[in-house]
Amino acid sequence: MIKKIVPMLGFILLLGILLTTTLVAVDSFTAPMIQRNEEIKRKTTILKAFNIDYTEENLDQVFPEQITMKGSAGQRYYVSDDGRFAFIFTGAGLWGPIEGVLSMEKDVRTIYNIELIRQEETPGLGSRIAERDFLNRFQEKQFSPELAMVPEGQSDAQNEVDSITGATMSSKALIEILNQQYEQFSNTVSGE
């Protein structure tokens, strides 16, 4: 009985070592590519938030010419050559993380643009927060004192944003993330 188990355990152990080694090798090989793709996504999203034109070929040239990174590791932010500000925000949505870039006018109160890097909300409902129509609702809105979500079609004040019917909770989650992260960003910018 033991003579039958030993070869089987040896085979399973050998197979486990082989598969683990293969996975580690593939991870080591692809890690730099994944990191580069994440850097490209971050840079392109920041440029889009500032409405700066670029191509895939000139991305690495345009970004440092047009954008300056400031702040500390705890709160980095970006300044465009025309004096606008932007920061990367991240937080918990209703079903998963939401990450994006919020660009601000020179007054550091008025929203210039917003772009999402990634979101994991429910496809067809909550994922509508990534639609351009919804993101455009934030343009020219002000953090005074903070953004507020109102039912669709009812925004009157400078700080009110129309929610998406059917995606109210995801809309509110995004607003909460923006309000929280804006406060940190504002404190960082005013402290420099």
PDB file of C-alpha atoms in Angstrom:
ATOM      1  CA  MET A   1       0.000   0.000   0.000  1.00  0.00           C
ATOM      2  CA  ILE A   2       2.766   2.454   0.953  1.00  0.00           C
ATOM      3  CA  LYS A   3       4.650   1.485  -2.219  1.00  0.00           C
ATOM      4  CA  LYS A   4       1.668   2.705  -4.276  1.00  0.00           C
ATOM      5  CA  ILE A   5       1.242   5.970  -2.346  1.00  0.00           C
ATOM      6  CA  VAL A   6       4.898   7.093  -2.442  1.00  0.00           C
ATOM      7  CA  PRO A   7       5.155   7.328  -6.278  1.00  0.00           C
ATOM      8  CA  MET A   8       1.774   9.082  -6.423  1.00  0.00           C
ATOM      9  CA  LEU A   9       2.838  11.634  -3.784  1.00  0.00           C
ATOM     10  CA  GLY A  10       6.156  12.122  -5.581  1.00  0.00           C
ATOM     11  CA  PHE A  11       4.335  12.788  -8.856  1.00  0.00           C
ATOM     12  CA  ILE A  12       1.943  15.253  -7.201  1.00  0.00           C
ATOM     13  CA  LEU A  13       4.840  17.022  -5.471  1.00  0.00           C
ATOM     14  CA  LEU A  14       6.832  17.227  -8.726  1.00  0.00           C
ATOM     15  CA  LEU A  15       3.788  18.501 -10.608  1.00  0.00           C
ATOM     16  CA  GLY A  16       3.152  21.123  -7.893  1.00  0.00           C
ATOM     17  CA  ILE A  17       6.762  22.328  -8.030  1.00  0.00           C
ATOM     18  CA  LEU A  18       6.677  22.495 -11.835  1.00  0.00           C
ATOM     19  CA  LEU A  19       3.410  24.456 -11.944  1.00  0.00           C
ATOM     20  CA  THR A  20       4.494  26.826  -9.159  1.00  0.00           C
ATOM     21  CA  THR A  21       7.795  27.501 -10.919  1.00  0.00           C
ATOM     22  CA  THR A  22       5.936  28.169 -14.173  1.00  0.00           C
ATOM     23  CA  LEU A  23       3.532  30.601 -12.487  1.00  0.00           C
ATOM     24  CA  VAL A  24       6.374  32.473 -10.767  1.00  0.00           C
ATOM     25  CA  ALA A  25       8.300  32.692 -14.060  1.00  0.00           C
ATOM     26  CA  VAL A  26       5.271  34.003 -15.968  1.00  0.00           C
ATOM     27  CA  ASP A  27       4.559  36.532 -13.203  1.00  0.00           C
ATOM     28  CA  SER A  28       8.180  37.738 -13.209  1.00  0.00           C
ATOM     29  CA  PHE A  29       8.150  38.010 -16.996  1.00  0.00           C
ATOM     30  CA  THR A  30       4.852  39.910 -17.245  1.00  0.00           C
ATOM     31  CA  ALA A  31       5.199  42.167 -14.153  1.00  0.00           C
ATOM     32  CA  PRO A  32       7.156  44.921 -15.982  1.00  0.00           C
ATOM     33  CA  MET A  33       4.643  44.871 -18.850  1.00  0.00           C
ATOM     34  CA  ILE A  34       1.716  45.147 -16.453  1.00  0.00           C
ATOM     35  CA  GLN A  35       3.423  47.992 -14.587  1.00  0.00           C
ATOM     36  CA  ARG A  36       4.105  49.832 -17.870  1.00  0.00           C
ATOM     37  CA  ASN A  37       0.493  49.410 -18.996  1.00  0.00           C
ATOM     38  CA  GLU A  38      -0.747  50.795 -15.657  1.00  0.00           C
ATOM     39  CA  GLU A  39       1.601  53.778 -16.045  1.00  0.00           C
ATOM     40  CA  ILE A  40       0.300  54.393 -19.582  1.00  0.00           C
ATOM     41  CA  LYS A  41      -3.308  54.196 -18.360  1.00  0.00           C
ATOM     42  CA  ARG A  42      -2.572  56.652 -15.533  1.00  0.00           C
ATOM     43  CA  LYS A  43      -0.802  59.123 -17.831  1.00  0.00           C
ATOM     44  CA  THR A  44      -3.457  58.957 -20.555  1.00  0.00           C
ATOM     45  CA  THR A  45      -6.256  59.445 -18.030  1.00  0.00           C
ATOM     46  CA  ILE A  46      -4.509  62.483 -16.524  1.00  0.00           C
ATOM     47  CA  LEU A  47      -4.001  63.984 -19.989  1.00  0.00           C
ATOM     48  CA  LYS A  48      -7.666  63.333 -20.846  1.00  0.00           C
ATOM     49  CA  ALA A  49      -8.744  64.998 -17.594  1.00  0.00           C
ATOM     50  CA  PHE A  50      -6.834  68.110 -18.684  1.00  0.00           C
ATOM     51  CA  ASN A  51      -8.102  67.790 -22.309  1.00  0.00           C
ATOM     52  CA  ILE A  52      -4.524  67.645 -23.585  1.00  0.00           C
ATOM     53  CA  ASP A  53      -4.042  66.044 -26.993  1.00  0.00           C
ATOM     54  CA  TYR A  54      -1.552  63.194 -27.323  1.00  0.00           C
ATOM     55  CA  THR A  55      -0.915  60.095 -29.370  1.00  0.00           C
ATOM     56  CA  GLU A  56       0.352  56.713 -28.305  1.00  0.00           C
ATOM     57  CA  GLU A  57       3.671  57.568 -29.953  1.00  0.00           C
ATOM     58  CA  ASN A  58       4.223  60.924 -28.215  1.00  0.00           C
ATOM     59  CA  LEU A  59       2.709  60.126 -24.789  1.00  0.00           C
ATOM     60  CA  ASP A  60       6.080  59.933 -23.021  1.00  0.00           C
ATOM     61  CA  GLN A  61       7.082  63.275 -24.549  1.00  0.00           C
ATOM     62  CA  VAL A  62       3.805  65.181 -24.061  1.00  0.00           C
ATOM     63  CA  PHE A  63       3.221  64.176 -20.437  1.00  0.00           C
ATOM     64  CA  PRO A  64       6.388  65.709 -18.904  1.00  0.00           C
ATOM     65  CA  GLU A  65       6.120  68.762 -21.187  1.00  0.00           C
ATOM     66  CA  GLN A  66       2.529  69.530 -20.172  1.00  0.00           C
ATOM     67  CA  ILE A  67       2.210  68.096 -16.636  1.00  0.00           C
ATOM     68  CA  THR A  68       4.136  68.675 -13.404  1.00  0.00           C
ATOM     69  CA  MET A  69       3.706  66.297 -10.476  1.00  0.00           C
ATOM     70  CA  LYS A  70       3.680  67.909  -7.028  1.00  0.00           C
ATOM     71  CA  GLY A  71       2.881  66.990  -3.444  1.00  0.00           C
ATOM     72  CA  SER A  72       4.178  64.145  -1.340  1.00  0.00           C
ATOM     73  CA  ALA A  73       3.801  60.388  -1.543  1.00  0.00           C
ATOM     74  CA  GLY A  74       0.735  60.666   0.692  1.00  0.00           C
ATOM     75  CA  GLN A  75      -1.064  63.109  -1.615  1.00  0.00           C
ATOM     76  CA  ARG A  76       0.321  63.663  -5.086  1.00  0.00           C
ATOM     77  CA  TYR A  77      -1.331  66.046  -7.478  1.00  0.00           C
ATOM     78  CA  TYR A  78      -0.674  67.299 -10.985  1.00  0.00           C
ATOM     79  CA  VAL A  79      -0.493  70.781 -12.478  1.00  0.00           C
ATOM     80  CA  SER A  80      -0.980  71.407 -16.187  1.00  0.00           C
ATOM     81  CA  ASP A  81       1.053  74.000 -18.048  1.00  0.00           C
ATOM     82  CA  ASP A  82      -2.043  76.264 -18.106  1.00  0.00           C
ATOM     83  CA  GLY A  83      -2.295  76.195 -14.287  1.00  0.00           C
ATOM     84  CA  ARG A  84      -5.105  73.702 -13.712  1.00  0.00           C
ATOM     85  CA  PHE A  85      -4.825  71.064 -10.996  1.00  0.00           C
ATOM     86  CA  ALA A  86      -5.720  67.363 -10.898  1.00  0.00           C
ATOM     87  CA  PHE A  87      -5.522  64.491  -8.470  1.00  0.00           C
ATOM     88  CA  ILE A  88      -6.139  60.778  -8.587  1.00  0.00           C
ATOM     89  CA  PHE A  89      -9.026  59.653  -6.412  1.00  0.00           C
ATOM     90  CA  THR A  90      -9.848  56.151  -5.287  1.00  0.00           C
ATOM     91  CA  GLY A  91     -12.454  54.686  -2.998  1.00  0.00           C
ATOM     92  CA  ALA A  92     -15.120  52.080  -2.472  1.00  0.00           C
ATOM     93  CA  GLY A  93     -18.071  52.162  -4.821  1.00  0.00           C
ATOM     94  CA  LEU A  94     -21.238  50.195  -4.203  1.00  0.00           C
ATOM     95  CA  TRP A  95     -19.806  46.918  -5.588  1.00  0.00           C
ATOM     96  CA  GLY A  96     -16.105  47.543  -6.035  1.00  0.00           C
ATOM     97  CA  PRO A  97     -13.358  50.156  -6.181  1.00  0.00           C
ATOM     98  CA  ILE A  98     -13.678  53.340  -8.206  1.00  0.00           C
ATOM     99  CA  GLU A  99     -10.532  55.138  -9.333  1.00  0.00           C
ATOM    100  CA  GLY A 100     -10.218  58.209 -11.487  1.00  0.00           C
ATOM    101  CA  VAL A 101      -8.749  61.646 -12.067  1.00  0.00           C
ATOM    102  CA  LEU A 102     -10.474  64.895 -11.122  1.00  0.00           C
ATOM    103  CA  SER A 103      -9.121  68.065 -12.721  1.00  0.00           C
ATOM    104  CA  MET A 104      -9.826  71.458 -11.223  1.00  0.00           C
ATOM    105  CA  GLU A 105      -9.763  75.029 -12.475  1.00  0.00           C
ATOM    106  CA  LYS A 106      -7.119  77.413 -11.154  1.00  0.00           C
ATOM    107  CA  ASP A 107      -9.428  78.458  -8.299  1.00  0.00           C
ATOM    108  CA  VAL A 108      -9.067  74.886  -6.917  1.00  0.00           C
ATOM    109  CA  ARG A 109     -12.839  74.822  -6.272  1.00  0.00           C
ATOM    110  CA  THR A 110     -14.406  74.414  -9.695  1.00  0.00           C
ATOM    111  CA  ILE A 111     -14.321  71.072 -11.496  1.00  0.00           C
ATOM    112  CA  TYR A 112     -12.807  71.202 -14.963  1.00  0.00           C
ATOM    113  CA  ASN A 113     -13.197  67.533 -15.920  1.00  0.00           C
ATOM    114  CA  ILE A 114     -13.408  64.021 -14.512  1.00  0.00           C
ATOM    115  CA  GLU A 115     -12.154  60.753 -16.005  1.00  0.00           C
ATOM    116  CA  LEU A 116     -12.378  57.256 -14.576  1.00  0.00           C
ATOM    117  CA  ILE A 117      -9.397  54.912 -14.617  1.00  0.00           C
ATOM    118  CA  ARG A 118     -11.428  51.921 -13.481  1.00  0.00           C
ATOM    119  CA  GLN A 119     -14.685  51.004 -11.800  1.00  0.00           C
ATOM    120  CA  GLU A 120     -16.307  47.711 -10.902  1.00  0.00           C
ATOM    121  CA  GLU A 121     -19.943  48.680 -10.584  1.00  0.00           C
ATOM    122  CA  THR A 122     -22.778  46.497 -11.896  1.00  0.00           C
ATOM    123  CA  PRO A 123     -22.739  46.354 -15.722  1.00  0.00           C
ATOM    124  CA  GLY A 124     -25.724  48.159 -17.204  1.00  0.00           C
ATOM    125  CA  LEU A 125     -26.655  50.000 -14.003  1.00  0.00           C
ATOM    126  CA  GLY A 126     -23.931  51.217 -11.685  1.00  0.00           C
ATOM    127  CA  SER A 127     -21.391  51.133 -14.496  1.00  0.00           C
ATOM    128  CA  ARG A 128     -23.259  54.071 -16.025  1.00  0.00           C
ATOM    129  CA  ILE A 129     -21.123  56.293 -13.776  1.00  0.00           C
ATOM    130  CA  ALA A 130     -18.382  55.805 -16.392  1.00  0.00           C
ATOM    131  CA  GLU A 131     -20.535  57.167 -19.230  1.00  0.00           C
ATOM    132  CA  ARG A 132     -19.450  60.504 -20.655  1.00  0.00           C
ATOM    133  CA  ASP A 133     -22.954  61.954 -20.239  1.00  0.00           C
ATOM    134  CA  PHE A 134     -22.811  61.421 -16.480  1.00  0.00           C
ATOM    135  CA  LEU A 135     -19.200  62.559 -16.088  1.00  0.00           C
ATOM    136  CA  ASN A 136     -19.983  65.771 -18.003  1.00  0.00           C
ATOM    137  CA  ARG A 137     -22.521  66.653 -15.284  1.00  0.00           C
ATOM    138  CA  PHE A 138     -19.572  67.402 -12.976  1.00  0.00           C
ATOM    139  CA  GLN A 139     -18.012  70.051 -15.230  1.00  0.00           C
ATOM    140  CA  GLU A 140     -18.144  73.553 -13.769  1.00  0.00           C
ATOM    141  CA  LYS A 141     -19.585  72.260 -10.478  1.00  0.00           C
ATOM    142  CA  GLN A 142     -17.997  73.616  -7.311  1.00  0.00           C
ATOM    143  CA  PHE A 143     -16.996  72.180  -3.979  1.00  0.00           C
ATOM    144  CA  SER A 144     -18.854  74.821  -1.985  1.00  0.00           C
ATOM    145  CA  PRO A 145     -18.943  73.473   0.624  1.00  0.00           C
ATOM    146  CA  GLU A 146     -19.059  70.026  -1.022  1.00  0.00           C
ATOM    147  CA  LEU A 147     -20.734  68.252  -3.930  1.00  0.00           C
ATOM    148  CA  ALA A 148     -24.297  67.052  -3.403  1.00  0.00           C
ATOM    149  CA  MET A 149     -26.221  64.422  -5.356  1.00  0.00           C
ATOM    150  CA  VAL A 150     -29.792  65.301  -6.320  1.00  0.00           C
ATOM    151  CA  PRO A 151     -32.427  63.395  -8.315  1.00  0.00           C
ATOM    152  CA  GLU A 152     -31.923  63.522 -12.071  1.00  0.00           C
ATOM    153  CA  GLY A 153     -32.985  66.831 -13.612  1.00  0.00           C
ATOM    154  CA  GLN A 154     -33.142  68.755 -10.322  1.00  0.00           C
ATOM    155  CA  SER A 155     -29.664  70.276  -9.990  1.00  0.00           C
ATOM    156  CA  ASP A 156     -29.907  74.031  -9.511  1.00  0.00           C
ATOM    157  CA  ALA A 157     -27.001  74.987  -7.264  1.00  0.00           C
ATOM    158  CA  GLN A 158     -23.324  75.099  -8.280  1.00  0.00           C
ATOM    159  CA  ASN A 159     -22.525  72.138  -6.041  1.00  0.00           C
ATOM    160  CA  GLU A 160     -25.419  69.878  -7.116  1.00  0.00           C
ATOM    161  CA  VAL A 161     -24.934  66.981  -9.537  1.00  0.00           C
ATOM    162  CA  ASP A 162     -27.796  65.039 -11.127  1.00  0.00           C
ATOM    163  CA  SER A 163     -27.717  61.370 -10.164  1.00  0.00           C
ATOM    164  CA  ILE A 164     -28.384  58.561 -12.628  1.00  0.00           C
ATOM    165  CA  THR A 165     -31.813  56.981 -12.380  1.00  0.00           C
ATOM    166  CA  GLY A 166     -31.201  53.298 -11.637  1.00  0.00           C
ATOM    167  CA  ALA A 167     -27.649  53.926 -10.430  1.00  0.00           C
ATOM    168  CA  THR A 168     -28.332  56.211  -7.488  1.00  0.00           C
ATOM    169  CA  MET A 169     -26.193  54.288  -4.998  1.00  0.00           C
ATOM    170  CA  SER A 170     -23.180  54.176  -7.344  1.00  0.00           C
ATOM    171  CA  SER A 171     -23.632  57.901  -8.050  1.00  0.00           C
ATOM    172  CA  LYS A 172     -23.718  58.661  -4.321  1.00  0.00           C
ATOM    173  CA  ALA A 173     -20.649  56.498  -3.707  1.00  0.00           C
ATOM    174  CA  LEU A 174     -18.716  58.468  -6.346  1.00  0.00           C
ATOM    175  CA  ILE A 175     -19.813  61.791  -4.810  1.00  0.00           C
ATOM    176  CA  GLU A 176     -18.705  60.633  -1.340  1.00  0.00           C
ATOM    177  CA  ILE A 177     -15.302  59.582  -2.707  1.00  0.00           C
ATOM    178  CA  LEU A 178     -14.859  62.934  -4.472  1.00  0.00           C
ATOM    179  CA  ASN A 179     -15.854  64.978  -1.411  1.00  0.00           C
ATOM    180  CA  GLN A 180     -13.509  63.047   0.869  1.00  0.00           C
ATOM    181  CA  GLN A 181     -10.550  63.071  -1.522  1.00  0.00           C
ATOM    182  CA  TYR A 182     -11.092  66.710  -2.513  1.00  0.00           C
ATOM    183  CA  GLU A 183     -10.755  67.783   1.111  1.00  0.00           C
ATOM    184  CA  GLN A 184      -7.374  66.037   1.358  1.00  0.00           C
ATOM    185  CA  PHE A 185      -6.280  67.493  -1.996  1.00  0.00           C
ATOM    186  CA  SER A 186      -7.395  71.000  -1.035  1.00  0.00           C
ATOM    187  CA  ASN A 187      -5.497  70.832   2.259  1.00  0.00           C
ATOM    188  CA  THR A 188      -2.356  69.658   0.436  1.00  0.00           C
ATOM    189  CA  VAL A 189      -2.513  72.414  -2.202  1.00  0.00           C
ATOM    190  CA  SER A 190      -3.249  75.170   0.321  1.00  0.00           C
ATOM    191  CA  GLY A 191      -0.392  73.927   2.527  1.00  0.00           C
ATOM    192  CA  GLU A 192       2.196  74.387  -0.223  1.00  0.00           C
TER     193      GLU A 192
END
